[in-house]
Amino acid sequence: LLTYPFLFLLILSFLFLLFFYLSLLIGFITTRVPFVSLSKKSILKILKIMELKKDQVLIDLGSGDGLLLIEAEKKYKVKTIGYEISLAAFLLSKINIFLKRAKTKVYFKNFFKANLSQADVIFCYLFPNVMPRLSEKLKRDLKSGVRIFSLAFPLPNWPEEKIEYLDERNKKEKIFIYQR
């Protein structure tokens, strides 16, 4: 038999999941970029490729669940900042930051309206439709010497410094590396 507390928890869980998935859908509709969580293995490979140095500022554009930033902060002692426009992904990142006792800062904000001038390193995993506009913003906002790592999609009108692969055998997932 169902008891009232059980029924209440079931309804509350359903409403939470509904809110979460609707938020992801709204985030996708507004940005045309879906939330995609990276595996721990991929995160570690990306961070290794980045060759981060202590006290650098790493900014993740569309930071999703925040796990890349949290791992970078813990492993490399860098200052980490993320921008996320999907409410569900933003809340998930806040939960992850709390649970892992990280100092990572994640803002519920469109990164096109953010000041990126303090960045030493930029990471993004965005779709091709966003890249031309991002390319122009990075040219305007970034100081000289900033390294940019774009997973899967290149920045138009930027000469690649290097291309790395998450899996050398597979060669499907590329990381395009640029320097301002």
PDB file of C-alpha atoms in Angstrom:
ATOM      1  CA  LEU A   1       0.000   0.000   0.000  1.00  0.00           C
ATOM      2  CA  LEU A   2       1.136   3.504  -0.789  1.00  0.00           C
ATOM      3  CA  THR A   3       1.462   5.815   2.134  1.00  0.00           C
ATOM      4  CA  TYR A   4       1.091   9.573   1.895  1.00  0.00           C
ATOM      5  CA  PRO A   5       4.782  10.323   2.527  1.00  0.00           C
ATOM      6  CA  PHE A   6       5.779   7.864  -0.203  1.00  0.00           C
ATOM      7  CA  LEU A   7       3.284   9.384  -2.623  1.00  0.00           C
ATOM      8  CA  PHE A   8       4.522  12.880  -1.754  1.00  0.00           C
ATOM      9  CA  LEU A   9       8.150  11.845  -2.450  1.00  0.00           C
ATOM     10  CA  LEU A  10       7.133  10.190  -5.703  1.00  0.00           C
ATOM     11  CA  ILE A  11       5.326  13.323  -6.909  1.00  0.00           C
ATOM     12  CA  LEU A  12       8.198  15.542  -5.764  1.00  0.00           C
ATOM     13  CA  SER A  13      10.710  13.347  -7.628  1.00  0.00           C
ATOM     14  CA  PHE A  14       8.579  13.447 -10.770  1.00  0.00           C
ATOM     15  CA  LEU A  15       8.300  17.251 -10.595  1.00  0.00           C
ATOM     16  CA  PHE A  16      12.057  17.585 -10.090  1.00  0.00           C
ATOM     17  CA  LEU A  17      12.800  15.394 -13.114  1.00  0.00           C
ATOM     18  CA  LEU A  18      10.237  17.259 -15.183  1.00  0.00           C
ATOM     19  CA  PHE A  19      11.809  20.600 -14.202  1.00  0.00           C
ATOM     20  CA  PHE A  20      15.311  19.258 -14.938  1.00  0.00           C
ATOM     21  CA  TYR A  21      14.466  17.966 -18.421  1.00  0.00           C
ATOM     22  CA  LEU A  22      12.355  20.996 -19.335  1.00  0.00           C
ATOM     23  CA  SER A  23      15.248  23.226 -18.296  1.00  0.00           C
ATOM     24  CA  LEU A  24      17.631  21.247 -20.505  1.00  0.00           C
ATOM     25  CA  LEU A  25      15.158  21.528 -23.384  1.00  0.00           C
ATOM     26  CA  ILE A  26      14.760  25.283 -22.905  1.00  0.00           C
ATOM     27  CA  GLY A  27      18.557  25.656 -22.738  1.00  0.00           C
ATOM     28  CA  PHE A  28      18.881  23.776 -26.016  1.00  0.00           C
ATOM     29  CA  ILE A  29      16.131  25.787 -27.715  1.00  0.00           C
ATOM     30  CA  THR A  30      17.671  29.114 -26.701  1.00  0.00           C
ATOM     31  CA  THR A  31      21.308  28.248 -27.501  1.00  0.00           C
ATOM     32  CA  ARG A  32      21.066  25.417 -30.031  1.00  0.00           C
ATOM     33  CA  VAL A  33      23.786  23.704 -27.992  1.00  0.00           C
ATOM     34  CA  PRO A  34      22.767  20.618 -25.977  1.00  0.00           C
ATOM     35  CA  PHE A  35      24.172  19.756 -22.558  1.00  0.00           C
ATOM     36  CA  VAL A  36      26.709  16.954 -22.945  1.00  0.00           C
ATOM     37  CA  SER A  37      28.546  15.576 -19.935  1.00  0.00           C
ATOM     38  CA  LEU A  38      32.135  14.498 -20.547  1.00  0.00           C
ATOM     39  CA  SER A  39      33.467  11.242 -19.120  1.00  0.00           C
ATOM     40  CA  LYS A  40      36.111  11.380 -16.388  1.00  0.00           C
ATOM     41  CA  LYS A  41      38.582   9.807 -18.844  1.00  0.00           C
ATOM     42  CA  SER A  42      37.912  12.542 -21.430  1.00  0.00           C
ATOM     43  CA  ILE A  43      38.221  15.275 -18.798  1.00  0.00           C
ATOM     44  CA  LEU A  44      41.591  13.955 -17.615  1.00  0.00           C
ATOM     45  CA  LYS A  45      42.875  13.713 -21.207  1.00  0.00           C
ATOM     46  CA  ILE A  46      41.712  17.266 -22.014  1.00  0.00           C
ATOM     47  CA  LEU A  47      43.370  18.646 -18.882  1.00  0.00           C
ATOM     48  CA  LYS A  48      46.589  16.816 -19.689  1.00  0.00           C
ATOM     49  CA  ILE A  49      46.578  18.358 -23.187  1.00  0.00           C
ATOM     50  CA  MET A  50      45.999  21.812 -21.676  1.00  0.00           C
ATOM     51  CA  GLU A  51      49.216  21.658 -19.613  1.00  0.00           C
ATOM     52  CA  LEU A  52      47.766  23.978 -16.976  1.00  0.00           C
ATOM     53  CA  LYS A  53      50.056  25.800 -14.576  1.00  0.00           C
ATOM     54  CA  LYS A  54      49.315  26.737 -10.968  1.00  0.00           C
ATOM     55  CA  ASP A  55      47.355  29.984 -10.500  1.00  0.00           C
ATOM     56  CA  GLN A  56      46.298  30.283 -14.150  1.00  0.00           C
ATOM     57  CA  VAL A  57      42.687  31.273 -14.823  1.00  0.00           C
ATOM     58  CA  LEU A  58      40.719  28.650 -16.763  1.00  0.00           C
ATOM     59  CA  ILE A  59      37.335  29.709 -18.152  1.00  0.00           C
ATOM     60  CA  ASP A  60      34.900  27.129 -19.501  1.00  0.00           C
ATOM     61  CA  LEU A  61      32.304  28.527 -21.905  1.00  0.00           C
ATOM     62  CA  GLY A  62      29.162  26.434 -21.516  1.00  0.00           C
ATOM     63  CA  SER A  63      30.538  24.683 -18.448  1.00  0.00           C
ATOM     64  CA  GLY A  64      27.714  22.147 -18.094  1.00  0.00           C
ATOM     65  CA  ASP A  65      28.013  20.055 -14.934  1.00  0.00           C
ATOM     66  CA  GLY A  66      31.245  21.818 -13.907  1.00  0.00           C
ATOM     67  CA  LEU A  67      33.264  18.603 -13.604  1.00  0.00           C
ATOM     68  CA  LEU A  68      36.068  19.738 -15.940  1.00  0.00           C
ATOM     69  CA  LEU A  69      36.518  22.906 -13.875  1.00  0.00           C
ATOM     70  CA  ILE A  70      36.415  21.066 -10.546  1.00  0.00           C
ATOM     71  CA  GLU A  71      39.000  18.527 -11.723  1.00  0.00           C
ATOM     72  CA  ALA A  72      41.271  21.302 -13.071  1.00  0.00           C
ATOM     73  CA  GLU A  73      41.050  23.208  -9.790  1.00  0.00           C
ATOM     74  CA  LYS A  74      41.807  20.160  -7.647  1.00  0.00           C
ATOM     75  CA  LYS A  75      44.545  18.638  -9.803  1.00  0.00           C
ATOM     76  CA  TYR A  76      46.339  21.715 -11.165  1.00  0.00           C
ATOM     77  CA  LYS A  77      45.569  24.409  -8.534  1.00  0.00           C
ATOM     78  CA  VAL A  78      44.172  26.815 -11.126  1.00  0.00           C
ATOM     79  CA  LYS A  79      41.411  29.385 -10.663  1.00  0.00           C
ATOM     80  CA  THR A  80      38.338  28.116 -12.495  1.00  0.00           C
ATOM     81  CA  ILE A  81      35.343  30.013 -13.829  1.00  0.00           C
ATOM     82  CA  GLY A  82      32.401  28.692 -15.811  1.00  0.00           C
ATOM     83  CA  TYR A  83      29.466  30.200 -17.653  1.00  0.00           C
ATOM     84  CA  GLU A  84      26.329  28.174 -18.180  1.00  0.00           C
ATOM     85  CA  ILE A  85      22.989  29.269 -19.630  1.00  0.00           C
ATOM     86  CA  SER A  86      21.025  26.043 -19.072  1.00  0.00           C
ATOM     87  CA  LEU A  87      19.405  26.263 -15.637  1.00  0.00           C
ATOM     88  CA  ALA A  88      19.473  22.485 -15.125  1.00  0.00           C
ATOM     89  CA  ALA A  89      23.166  22.194 -16.001  1.00  0.00           C
ATOM     90  CA  PHE A  90      23.963  25.263 -13.872  1.00  0.00           C
ATOM     91  CA  LEU A  91      22.185  23.763 -10.836  1.00  0.00           C
ATOM     92  CA  LEU A  92      23.919  20.435 -11.423  1.00  0.00           C
ATOM     93  CA  SER A  93      27.287  22.217 -11.484  1.00  0.00           C
ATOM     94  CA  LYS A  94      26.450  24.008  -8.222  1.00  0.00           C
ATOM     95  CA  ILE A  95      25.610  20.646  -6.622  1.00  0.00           C
ATOM     96  CA  ASN A  96      28.880  19.133  -7.902  1.00  0.00           C
ATOM     97  CA  ILE A  97      30.878  22.114  -6.618  1.00  0.00           C
ATOM     98  CA  PHE A  98      29.244  21.773  -3.198  1.00  0.00           C
ATOM     99  CA  LEU A  99      29.703  17.985  -2.998  1.00  0.00           C
ATOM    100  CA  LYS A 100      33.356  18.138  -4.066  1.00  0.00           C
ATOM    101  CA  ARG A 101      34.072  21.161  -1.845  1.00  0.00           C
ATOM    102  CA  ALA A 102      35.498  23.095  -4.773  1.00  0.00           C
ATOM    103  CA  LYS A 103      36.119  26.827  -5.082  1.00  0.00           C
ATOM    104  CA  THR A 104      35.102  26.848  -8.741  1.00  0.00           C
ATOM    105  CA  LYS A 105      32.890  29.790  -9.700  1.00  0.00           C
ATOM    106  CA  VAL A 106      30.056  29.056 -12.126  1.00  0.00           C
ATOM    107  CA  TYR A 107      27.738  31.799 -13.296  1.00  0.00           C
ATOM    108  CA  PHE A 108      24.239  31.423 -14.711  1.00  0.00           C
ATOM    109  CA  LYS A 109      25.029  33.764 -17.557  1.00  0.00           C
ATOM    110  CA  ASN A 110      25.402  33.908 -21.309  1.00  0.00           C
ATOM    111  CA  PHE A 111      29.167  33.925 -21.917  1.00  0.00           C
ATOM    112  CA  PHE A 112      28.694  36.354 -24.803  1.00  0.00           C
ATOM    113  CA  LYS A 113      27.859  38.923 -22.125  1.00  0.00           C
ATOM    114  CA  ALA A 114      30.731  37.936 -19.832  1.00  0.00           C
ATOM    115  CA  ASN A 115      34.091  39.606 -19.385  1.00  0.00           C
ATOM    116  CA  LEU A 116      36.730  37.051 -20.401  1.00  0.00           C
ATOM    117  CA  SER A 117      39.740  39.360 -20.098  1.00  0.00           C
ATOM    118  CA  GLN A 118      41.143  37.609 -16.989  1.00  0.00           C
ATOM    119  CA  ALA A 119      41.467  34.248 -18.790  1.00  0.00           C
ATOM    120  CA  ASP A 120      44.777  32.509 -19.327  1.00  0.00           C
ATOM    121  CA  VAL A 121      43.077  29.450 -20.811  1.00  0.00           C
ATOM    122  CA  ILE A 122      39.654  29.082 -22.459  1.00  0.00           C
ATOM    123  CA  PHE A 123      37.855  25.770 -22.976  1.00  0.00           C
ATOM    124  CA  CYS A 124      34.710  25.248 -25.011  1.00  0.00           C
ATOM    125  CA  TYR A 125      32.665  22.349 -26.314  1.00  0.00           C
ATOM    126  CA  LEU A 126      30.086  24.134 -28.430  1.00  0.00           C
ATOM    127  CA  PHE A 127      28.345  23.579 -31.752  1.00  0.00           C
ATOM    128  CA  PRO A 128      29.416  25.021 -35.132  1.00  0.00           C
ATOM    129  CA  ASN A 129      26.525  27.507 -35.201  1.00  0.00           C
ATOM    130  CA  VAL A 130      28.019  29.330 -32.174  1.00  0.00           C
ATOM    131  CA  MET A 131      31.662  29.332 -33.287  1.00  0.00           C
ATOM    132  CA  PRO A 132      31.680  32.318 -35.716  1.00  0.00           C
ATOM    133  CA  ARG A 133      30.224  34.660 -33.096  1.00  0.00           C
ATOM    134  CA  LEU A 134      32.531  33.217 -30.421  1.00  0.00           C
ATOM    135  CA  SER A 135      35.518  33.712 -32.704  1.00  0.00           C
ATOM    136  CA  GLU A 136      34.795  37.444 -32.931  1.00  0.00           C
ATOM    137  CA  LYS A 137      34.239  37.778 -29.173  1.00  0.00           C
ATOM    138  CA  LEU A 138      37.535  36.052 -28.373  1.00  0.00           C
ATOM    139  CA  LYS A 139      39.417  38.310 -30.793  1.00  0.00           C
ATOM    140  CA  ARG A 140      37.936  41.368 -29.061  1.00  0.00           C
ATOM    141  CA  ASP A 141      38.141  40.251 -25.422  1.00  0.00           C
ATOM    142  CA  LEU A 142      41.247  38.159 -24.904  1.00  0.00           C
ATOM    143  CA  LYS A 143      44.683  39.397 -23.997  1.00  0.00           C
ATOM    144  CA  SER A 144      47.711  38.213 -25.918  1.00  0.00           C
ATOM    145  CA  GLY A 145      48.986  34.760 -24.991  1.00  0.00           C
ATOM    146  CA  VAL A 146      45.658  33.189 -24.003  1.00  0.00           C
ATOM    147  CA  ARG A 147      45.367  29.567 -25.094  1.00  0.00           C
ATOM    148  CA  ILE A 148      42.021  28.342 -26.421  1.00  0.00           C
ATOM    149  CA  PHE A 149      40.956  24.695 -26.512  1.00  0.00           C
ATOM    150  CA  SER A 150      37.882  23.844 -28.558  1.00  0.00           C
ATOM    151  CA  LEU A 151      36.590  20.289 -28.403  1.00  0.00           C
ATOM    152  CA  ALA A 152      35.147  18.923 -31.663  1.00  0.00           C
ATOM    153  CA  PHE A 153      34.630  22.156 -33.608  1.00  0.00           C
ATOM    154  CA  PRO A 154      37.163  24.700 -34.903  1.00  0.00           C
ATOM    155  CA  LEU A 155      37.089  28.455 -34.506  1.00  0.00           C
ATOM    156  CA  PRO A 156      36.574  30.042 -37.925  1.00  0.00           C
ATOM    157  CA  ASN A 157      39.272  32.462 -39.079  1.00  0.00           C
ATOM    158  CA  TRP A 158      41.760  31.351 -36.421  1.00  0.00           C
ATOM    159  CA  PRO A 159      44.892  29.469 -37.437  1.00  0.00           C
ATOM    160  CA  GLU A 160      45.237  26.289 -35.407  1.00  0.00           C
ATOM    161  CA  GLU A 161      48.393  26.027 -33.427  1.00  0.00           C
ATOM    162  CA  LYS A 162      47.841  22.302 -33.048  1.00  0.00           C
ATOM    163  CA  ILE A 163      45.197  19.551 -33.200  1.00  0.00           C
ATOM    164  CA  GLU A 164      45.127  16.816 -30.554  1.00  0.00           C
ATOM    165  CA  TYR A 165      42.916  13.743 -30.262  1.00  0.00           C
ATOM    166  CA  LEU A 166      41.223  12.386 -27.170  1.00  0.00           C
ATOM    167  CA  ASP A 167      41.905   8.896 -28.460  1.00  0.00           C
ATOM    168  CA  GLU A 168      44.932   8.529 -30.724  1.00  0.00           C
ATOM    169  CA  ARG A 169      43.587   5.237 -32.111  1.00  0.00           C
ATOM    170  CA  ASN A 170      40.085   6.522 -32.871  1.00  0.00           C
ATOM    171  CA  LYS A 171      40.952  10.058 -34.087  1.00  0.00           C
ATOM    172  CA  LYS A 172      37.290  11.118 -33.963  1.00  0.00           C
ATOM    173  CA  GLU A 173      37.278  13.585 -31.088  1.00  0.00           C
ATOM    174  CA  LYS A 174      39.573  16.478 -31.950  1.00  0.00           C
ATOM    175  CA  ILE A 175      40.738  19.306 -29.740  1.00  0.00           C
ATOM    176  CA  PHE A 176      41.599  22.407 -31.715  1.00  0.00           C
ATOM    177  CA  ILE A 177      44.264  24.467 -29.973  1.00  0.00           C
ATOM    178  CA  TYR A 178      44.748  28.181 -30.604  1.00  0.00           C
ATOM    179  CA  GLN A 179      46.716  31.014 -29.074  1.00  0.00           C
ATOM    180  CA  ARG A 180      45.663  34.651 -29.015  1.00  0.00           C
TER     181      ARG A 180
END
